C-alpha atoms as an extended CHARMM CRD file, in Angstrom:
* protein
*
       181  EXT
         1         1  UNK       CA             34.5610000000       28.8500000000       40.6790000000  PROA      1               0.0000000000
         2         2  UNK       CA             36.3070000000       25.2850000000       39.5730000000  PROA      2               0.0000000000
         3         3  UNK       CA             32.8300000000       23.9470000000       39.8090000000  PROA      3               0.0000000000
         4         4  UNK       CA             31.0840000000       26.9700000000       37.1810000000  PROA      4               0.0000000000
         5         5  UNK       CA             33.1030000000       26.2870000000       34.8590000000  PROA      5               0.0000000000
         6         6  UNK       CA             33.1090000000       22.4100000000       35.4330000000  PROA      6               0.0000000000
         7         7  UNK       CA             29.0670000000       23.2760000000       34.2560000000  PROA      7               0.0000000000
         8         8  UNK       CA             29.7330000000       25.3910000000       31.8470000000  PROA      8               0.0000000000
         9         9  UNK       CA             32.0230000000       22.9890000000       29.7360000000  PROA      9               0.0000000000
        10        10  UNK       CA             30.0060000000       19.7390000000       30.6510000000  PROA      10              0.0000000000
        11        11  UNK       CA             26.7140000000       22.7180000000       29.1430000000  PROA      11              0.0000000000
        12        12  UNK       CA             28.9950000000       23.4890000000       25.9400000000  PROA      12              0.0000000000
        13        13  UNK       CA             29.8120000000       19.9080000000       24.9370000000  PROA      13              0.0000000000
        14        14  UNK       CA             26.1920000000       18.2160000000       25.4790000000  PROA      14              0.0000000000
        15        15  UNK       CA             24.5890000000       21.4650000000       23.9330000000  PROA      15              0.0000000000
        16        16  UNK       CA             27.2870000000       20.5320000000       21.0030000000  PROA      16              0.0000000000
        17        17  UNK       CA             26.5880000000       17.1060000000       20.4540000000  PROA      17              0.0000000000
        18        18  UNK       CA             22.9110000000       17.9480000000       20.3420000000  PROA      18              0.0000000000
        19        19  UNK       CA             21.6770000000       19.7360000000       17.2240000000  PROA      19              0.0000000000
        20        20  UNK       CA             17.7220000000       20.2070000000       17.4480000000  PROA      20              0.0000000000
        21        21  UNK       CA             17.1810000000       18.7780000000       13.6150000000  PROA      21              0.0000000000
        22        22  UNK       CA             13.2730000000       19.5990000000       12.2740000000  PROA      22              0.0000000000
        23        23  UNK       CA             13.3480000000       16.9360000000        9.7160000000  PROA      23              0.0000000000
        24        24  UNK       CA             13.9850000000       14.2690000000       12.8680000000  PROA      24              0.0000000000
        25        25  UNK       CA             11.1620000000       16.1220000000       14.6790000000  PROA      25              0.0000000000
        26        26  UNK       CA              9.1410000000       15.6480000000       11.7120000000  PROA      26              0.0000000000
        27        27  UNK       CA              9.7780000000       11.7650000000       11.1740000000  PROA      27              0.0000000000
        28        28  UNK       CA              8.9370000000       11.1020000000       14.5480000000  PROA      28              0.0000000000
        29        29  UNK       CA              5.6780000000       12.6840000000       14.0970000000  PROA      29              0.0000000000
        30        30  UNK       CA              5.5200000000       10.7700000000       10.9290000000  PROA      30              0.0000000000
        31        31  UNK       CA              5.6500000000        7.7980000000       12.3220000000  PROA      31              0.0000000000
        32        32  UNK       CA              3.7620000000        8.2670000000       15.4990000000  PROA      32              0.0000000000
        33        33  UNK       CA              1.0010000000        9.0780000000       12.8240000000  PROA      33              0.0000000000
        34        34  UNK       CA              2.3030000000        5.8910000000       10.3310000000  PROA      34              0.0000000000
        35        35  UNK       CA              1.8620000000        3.8210000000       13.6170000000  PROA      35              0.0000000000
        36        36  UNK       CA             -1.5830000000        5.5840000000       15.0380000000  PROA      36              0.0000000000
        37        37  UNK       CA             -3.4330000000        4.6900000000       11.3040000000  PROA      37              0.0000000000
        38        38  UNK       CA             -1.4250000000        1.7510000000       11.1570000000  PROA      38              0.0000000000
        39        39  UNK       CA             -2.8770000000        0.3340000000       14.7610000000  PROA      39              0.0000000000
        40        40  UNK       CA             -5.9500000000        1.2930000000       13.0730000000  PROA      40              0.0000000000
        41        41  UNK       CA             -6.0730000000       -1.1920000000        9.7410000000  PROA      41              0.0000000000
        42        42  UNK       CA             -6.4780000000       -5.0960000000        8.7190000000  PROA      42              0.0000000000
        43        43  UNK       CA             -2.8940000000       -5.7580000000        9.2000000000  PROA      43              0.0000000000
        44        44  UNK       CA             -0.6300000000       -3.4200000000       11.0410000000  PROA      44              0.0000000000
        45        45  UNK       CA              2.8610000000       -4.8900000000        9.8330000000  PROA      45              0.0000000000
        46        46  UNK       CA              2.1810000000       -4.3640000000        6.2930000000  PROA      46              0.0000000000
        47        47  UNK       CA              0.5010000000       -1.0180000000        6.7780000000  PROA      47              0.0000000000
        48        48  UNK       CA              4.1000000000       -0.1120000000        8.5800000000  PROA      48              0.0000000000
        49        49  UNK       CA              6.4790000000       -1.3060000000        5.9100000000  PROA      49              0.0000000000
        50        50  UNK       CA              4.1940000000       -0.0010000000        2.6300000000  PROA      50              0.0000000000
        51        51  UNK       CA              4.0930000000        3.6180000000        4.4060000000  PROA      51              0.0000000000
        52        52  UNK       CA              7.8150000000        3.7600000000        6.4520000000  PROA      52              0.0000000000
        53        53  UNK       CA              9.3910000000        2.2330000000        2.5700000000  PROA      53              0.0000000000
        54        54  UNK       CA              7.9020000000        5.6910000000        1.2310000000  PROA      54              0.0000000000
        55        55  UNK       CA             10.0900000000        8.7910000000        1.6020000000  PROA      55              0.0000000000
        56        56  UNK       CA              7.0790000000       11.2090000000        0.6550000000  PROA      56              0.0000000000
        57        57  UNK       CA              4.9820000000        9.6180000000        3.9450000000  PROA      57              0.0000000000
        58        58  UNK       CA              7.2730000000       11.5380000000        6.3750000000  PROA      58              0.0000000000
        59        59  UNK       CA              5.5750000000       14.4680000000        5.1870000000  PROA      59              0.0000000000
        60        60  UNK       CA              1.9910000000       13.1070000000        5.3300000000  PROA      60              0.0000000000
        61        61  UNK       CA             -1.7550000000       13.3580000000        6.8640000000  PROA      61              0.0000000000
        62        62  UNK       CA             -3.4980000000       10.6570000000        7.0520000000  PROA      62              0.0000000000
        63        63  UNK       CA             -5.4160000000       11.2980000000        3.5030000000  PROA      63              0.0000000000
        64        64  UNK       CA             -1.7670000000       11.3900000000        2.4140000000  PROA      64              0.0000000000
        65        65  UNK       CA             -0.7230000000        8.3030000000        3.8960000000  PROA      65              0.0000000000
        66        66  UNK       CA             -3.9060000000        6.7400000000        1.8600000000  PROA      66              0.0000000000
        67        67  UNK       CA             -3.0460000000        8.0150000000       -1.3320000000  PROA      67              0.0000000000
        68        68  UNK       CA              0.3000000000        6.3350000000       -0.6180000000  PROA      68              0.0000000000
        69        69  UNK       CA             -1.0290000000        3.1440000000       -0.3400000000  PROA      69              0.0000000000
        70        70  UNK       CA             -3.8340000000        3.5910000000       -2.9510000000  PROA      70              0.0000000000
        71        71  UNK       CA             -0.5190000000        4.1460000000       -4.9380000000  PROA      71              0.0000000000
        72        72  UNK       CA              1.3030000000        1.2110000000       -4.0200000000  PROA      72              0.0000000000
        73        73  UNK       CA             -2.0370000000       -0.6120000000       -4.7680000000  PROA      73              0.0000000000
        74        74  UNK       CA             -1.9540000000        1.1460000000       -8.7620000000  PROA      74              0.0000000000
        75        75  UNK       CA              1.8630000000        0.3010000000       -8.9160000000  PROA      75              0.0000000000
        76        76  UNK       CA              1.1250000000       -3.2660000000       -7.5620000000  PROA      76              0.0000000000
        77        77  UNK       CA             -1.4140000000       -3.7580000000      -10.5390000000  PROA      77              0.0000000000
        78        78  UNK       CA             -0.3040000000       -2.2750000000      -13.2880000000  PROA      78              0.0000000000
        79        79  UNK       CA              3.0840000000       -4.7400000000      -12.8850000000  PROA      79              0.0000000000
        80        80  UNK       CA              0.3680000000       -8.0800000000      -12.7230000000  PROA      80              0.0000000000
        81        81  UNK       CA             -1.2230000000       -6.6000000000      -15.8310000000  PROA      81              0.0000000000
        82        82  UNK       CA              1.3230000000       -5.4840000000      -17.9870000000  PROA      82              0.0000000000
        83        83  UNK       CA              4.1860000000       -7.6040000000      -16.2390000000  PROA      83              0.0000000000
        84        84  UNK       CA              3.5820000000      -10.7130000000      -14.6830000000  PROA      84              0.0000000000
        85        85  UNK       CA             -0.0130000000      -12.1900000000      -16.7930000000  PROA      85              0.0000000000
        86        86  UNK       CA              1.8710000000      -11.5170000000      -20.2710000000  PROA      86              0.0000000000
        87        87  UNK       CA              5.2380000000      -13.3870000000      -18.3140000000  PROA      87              0.0000000000
        88        88  UNK       CA              2.6570000000      -15.9500000000      -17.2980000000  PROA      88              0.0000000000
        89        89  UNK       CA              0.3940000000      -16.2400000000      -20.4080000000  PROA      89              0.0000000000
        90        90  UNK       CA              3.8820000000      -16.8230000000      -22.8470000000  PROA      90              0.0000000000
        91        91  UNK       CA              5.3210000000      -19.8530000000      -20.1850000000  PROA      91              0.0000000000
        92        92  UNK       CA              1.7840000000      -21.4550000000      -20.0500000000  PROA      92              0.0000000000
        93        93  UNK       CA              1.7990000000      -24.9050000000      -22.0790000000  PROA      93              0.0000000000
        94        94  UNK       CA             -2.3870000000      -25.4250000000      -21.3030000000  PROA      94              0.0000000000
        95        95  UNK       CA             -5.2070000000      -23.4510000000      -23.1040000000  PROA      95              0.0000000000
        96        96  UNK       CA             -6.8270000000      -23.7980000000      -19.5450000000  PROA      96              0.0000000000
        97        97  UNK       CA             -4.0120000000      -21.6340000000      -17.9370000000  PROA      97              0.0000000000
        98        98  UNK       CA             -3.9080000000      -19.2230000000      -20.4420000000  PROA      98              0.0000000000
        99        99  UNK       CA             -7.6760000000      -18.5060000000      -21.0460000000  PROA      99              0.0000000000
       100       100  UNK       CA             -8.2580000000      -18.5260000000      -16.9100000000  PROA      100             0.0000000000
       101       101  UNK       CA             -4.5560000000      -16.1730000000      -17.4690000000  PROA      101             0.0000000000
       102       102  UNK       CA             -6.9120000000      -13.8910000000      -19.9990000000  PROA      102             0.0000000000
       103       103  UNK       CA            -10.1270000000      -14.0000000000      -17.5460000000  PROA      103             0.0000000000
       104       104  UNK       CA             -7.3040000000      -12.4170000000      -15.2580000000  PROA      104             0.0000000000
       105       105  UNK       CA             -5.8480000000      -10.1620000000      -17.2550000000  PROA      105             0.0000000000
       106       106  UNK       CA             -9.4380000000       -8.1450000000      -18.1470000000  PROA      106             0.0000000000
       107       107  UNK       CA             -9.8840000000       -8.4630000000      -14.2660000000  PROA      107             0.0000000000
       108       108  UNK       CA             -7.0770000000       -7.1930000000      -13.9310000000  PROA      108             0.0000000000
       109       109  UNK       CA             -7.5870000000       -4.1730000000      -16.4410000000  PROA      109             0.0000000000
       110       110  UNK       CA            -10.8070000000       -2.9290000000      -14.3100000000  PROA      110             0.0000000000
       111       111  UNK       CA             -8.9150000000       -3.0070000000      -10.8830000000  PROA      111             0.0000000000
       112       112  UNK       CA             -6.0180000000       -0.8970000000      -12.3490000000  PROA      112             0.0000000000
       113       113  UNK       CA             -9.5930000000        1.1730000000      -13.8090000000  PROA      113             0.0000000000
       114       114  UNK       CA            -10.8540000000        1.1840000000      -10.1080000000  PROA      114             0.0000000000
       115       115  UNK       CA             -8.1140000000        1.4410000000       -7.7310000000  PROA      115             0.0000000000
       116       116  UNK       CA             -7.3540000000        4.5910000000      -10.1010000000  PROA      116             0.0000000000
       117       117  UNK       CA            -10.6160000000        6.7050000000       -9.7350000000  PROA      117             0.0000000000
       118       118  UNK       CA            -10.6280000000        5.7530000000       -6.0900000000  PROA      118             0.0000000000
       119       119  UNK       CA             -7.4730000000        8.1630000000       -5.8950000000  PROA      119             0.0000000000
       120       120  UNK       CA             -9.4540000000       10.7690000000       -8.0700000000  PROA      120             0.0000000000
       121       121  UNK       CA            -12.0460000000       10.3990000000       -5.6510000000  PROA      121             0.0000000000
       122       122  UNK       CA             -9.5790000000       10.6630000000       -2.6310000000  PROA      122             0.0000000000
       123       123  UNK       CA             -8.3760000000       13.6740000000       -4.2370000000  PROA      123             0.0000000000
       124       124  UNK       CA            -11.5240000000       15.3700000000       -4.7080000000  PROA      124             0.0000000000
       125       125  UNK       CA            -12.2440000000       14.9010000000       -0.8300000000  PROA      125             0.0000000000
       126       126  UNK       CA            -15.3420000000       12.4830000000       -2.0600000000  PROA      126             0.0000000000
       127       127  UNK       CA            -13.8820000000        9.7380000000        0.2330000000  PROA      127             0.0000000000
       128       128  UNK       CA            -17.0000000000        7.4080000000        0.0150000000  PROA      128             0.0000000000
       129       129  UNK       CA            -16.6920000000        7.3600000000       -3.6720000000  PROA      129             0.0000000000
       130       130  UNK       CA            -13.1640000000        6.1670000000       -3.1570000000  PROA      130             0.0000000000
       131       131  UNK       CA            -13.9900000000        3.6230000000       -0.7290000000  PROA      131             0.0000000000
       132       132  UNK       CA            -16.7110000000        1.5810000000       -3.3290000000  PROA      132             0.0000000000
       133       133  UNK       CA            -14.1040000000        2.0470000000       -6.1990000000  PROA      133             0.0000000000
       134       134  UNK       CA            -11.7260000000       -0.1370000000       -4.4160000000  PROA      134             0.0000000000
       135       135  UNK       CA            -14.3280000000       -2.5090000000       -2.9500000000  PROA      135             0.0000000000
       136       136  UNK       CA            -14.5770000000       -3.2440000000       -6.5020000000  PROA      136             0.0000000000
       137       137  UNK       CA            -11.1830000000       -3.7400000000       -6.5050000000  PROA      137             0.0000000000
       138       138  UNK       CA            -10.5530000000       -6.1380000000       -3.7620000000  PROA      138             0.0000000000
       139       139  UNK       CA            -13.4340000000       -7.8240000000       -5.0780000000  PROA      139             0.0000000000
       140       140  UNK       CA            -11.6230000000       -8.4080000000       -8.5230000000  PROA      140             0.0000000000
       141       141  UNK       CA             -8.5770000000       -9.8150000000       -6.6620000000  PROA      141             0.0000000000
       142       142  UNK       CA            -10.6300000000      -12.4190000000       -5.2110000000  PROA      142             0.0000000000
       143       143  UNK       CA            -12.7460000000      -13.0080000000       -8.4810000000  PROA      143             0.0000000000
       144       144  UNK       CA             -8.9530000000      -13.5660000000      -10.3970000000  PROA      144             0.0000000000
       145       145  UNK       CA             -8.3820000000      -16.1850000000       -7.4830000000  PROA      145             0.0000000000
       146       146  UNK       CA            -11.6310000000      -17.9970000000       -8.0760000000  PROA      146             0.0000000000
       147       147  UNK       CA            -11.2540000000      -18.2220000000      -12.0400000000  PROA      147             0.0000000000
       148       148  UNK       CA             -8.5770000000      -20.9240000000      -10.6140000000  PROA      148             0.0000000000
       149       149  UNK       CA            -10.1790000000      -22.5670000000       -7.9920000000  PROA      149             0.0000000000
       150       150  UNK       CA            -13.9910000000      -22.1820000000       -9.1540000000  PROA      150             0.0000000000
       151       151  UNK       CA            -13.5760000000      -22.8200000000      -12.6930000000  PROA      151             0.0000000000
       152       152  UNK       CA            -12.9490000000      -26.3980000000      -14.3230000000  PROA      152             0.0000000000
       153       153  UNK       CA            -10.0930000000      -27.5470000000      -14.5160000000  PROA      153             0.0000000000
       154       154  UNK       CA             -9.5290000000      -26.3060000000      -10.4600000000  PROA      154             0.0000000000
       155       155  UNK       CA             -6.1960000000      -25.3980000000       -9.7770000000  PROA      155             0.0000000000
       156       156  UNK       CA             -3.9070000000      -23.4520000000       -7.5700000000  PROA      156             0.0000000000
       157       157  UNK       CA             -3.5060000000      -19.3450000000       -8.6910000000  PROA      157             0.0000000000
       158       158  UNK       CA             -0.1290000000      -18.8870000000       -9.7350000000  PROA      158             0.0000000000
       159       159  UNK       CA             -1.5320000000      -15.1400000000       -9.1770000000  PROA      159             0.0000000000
       160       160  UNK       CA             -2.0380000000      -16.0650000000       -5.8500000000  PROA      160             0.0000000000
       161       161  UNK       CA              1.4550000000      -13.8000000000       -4.7150000000  PROA      161             0.0000000000
       162       162  UNK       CA             -0.0280000000      -10.8750000000       -6.5540000000  PROA      162             0.0000000000
       163       163  UNK       CA             -3.4850000000      -11.0800000000       -5.5420000000  PROA      163             0.0000000000
       164       164  UNK       CA             -3.5060000000      -11.9400000000       -2.0010000000  PROA      164             0.0000000000
       165       165  UNK       CA             -1.0530000000       -8.9180000000       -1.4590000000  PROA      165             0.0000000000
       166       166  UNK       CA             -2.5920000000       -6.8590000000       -3.5040000000  PROA      166             0.0000000000
       167       167  UNK       CA             -6.5360000000       -7.0240000000       -1.5260000000  PROA      167             0.0000000000
       168       168  UNK       CA             -4.1030000000       -6.9680000000        1.2730000000  PROA      168             0.0000000000
       169       169  UNK       CA             -3.4580000000       -3.5960000000        0.0500000000  PROA      169             0.0000000000
       170       170  UNK       CA             -6.7360000000       -2.1040000000       -1.0510000000  PROA      170             0.0000000000
       171       171  UNK       CA             -8.0160000000       -3.0850000000        2.8640000000  PROA      171             0.0000000000
       172       172  UNK       CA             -5.5820000000       -1.0250000000        4.3870000000  PROA      172             0.0000000000
       173       173  UNK       CA             -6.2750000000        1.9220000000        1.8550000000  PROA      173             0.0000000000
       174       174  UNK       CA             -9.7930000000        1.4610000000        2.5480000000  PROA      174             0.0000000000
       175       175  UNK       CA             -9.2770000000        1.1680000000        6.5750000000  PROA      175             0.0000000000
       176       176  UNK       CA             -7.1990000000        4.4040000000        5.8550000000  PROA      176             0.0000000000
       177       177  UNK       CA             -9.4740000000        6.1950000000        4.1030000000  PROA      177             0.0000000000
       178       178  UNK       CA            -12.4680000000        5.0240000000        7.1490000000  PROA      178             0.0000000000
       179       179  UNK       CA            -10.6350000000        7.1570000000        9.3390000000  PROA      179             0.0000000000
       180       180  UNK       CA            -11.6060000000       10.5570000000        6.9060000000  PROA      180             0.0000000000
       181       181  UNK       CA            -14.9160000000        9.6050000000        6.3570000000  PROA      181             0.0000000000
């Protein structure tokens, strides 16, 4: 009888210390999906950190994860267009640097439009078209880099720390959308 009472107490203690929480199960599922999806991208660690930092990813399917990465790309491009480039233009002392930054500002305006269009196409289920817009946007980041490195006077781009991460985010978005096609 004492063994039965001890067993009952043990079960009661164990069950009171563990409570099933649907949100925990959901986040484990979301993390599994994030891990599975991100392992199929060109930059799994950036993919995982980007998605895990966004609370919307917890309830998202693969399309939702693609949307989140597109939104992060758009945030980056908008910040570069409307904040970073104007600040750099204001600090630039050489006309050549100002001209190159102005070229990149135009390129970033196109990137913002292309990523926005990609999101709209993704929402409409036109994944192939979304991929095309993202490809153009990724090429834009490369074009901005080349404005500085190929056009005389050649110099290191002050936007590399914006261009390269944006290109990586766009590539991740493309890789995720490819899973939907």
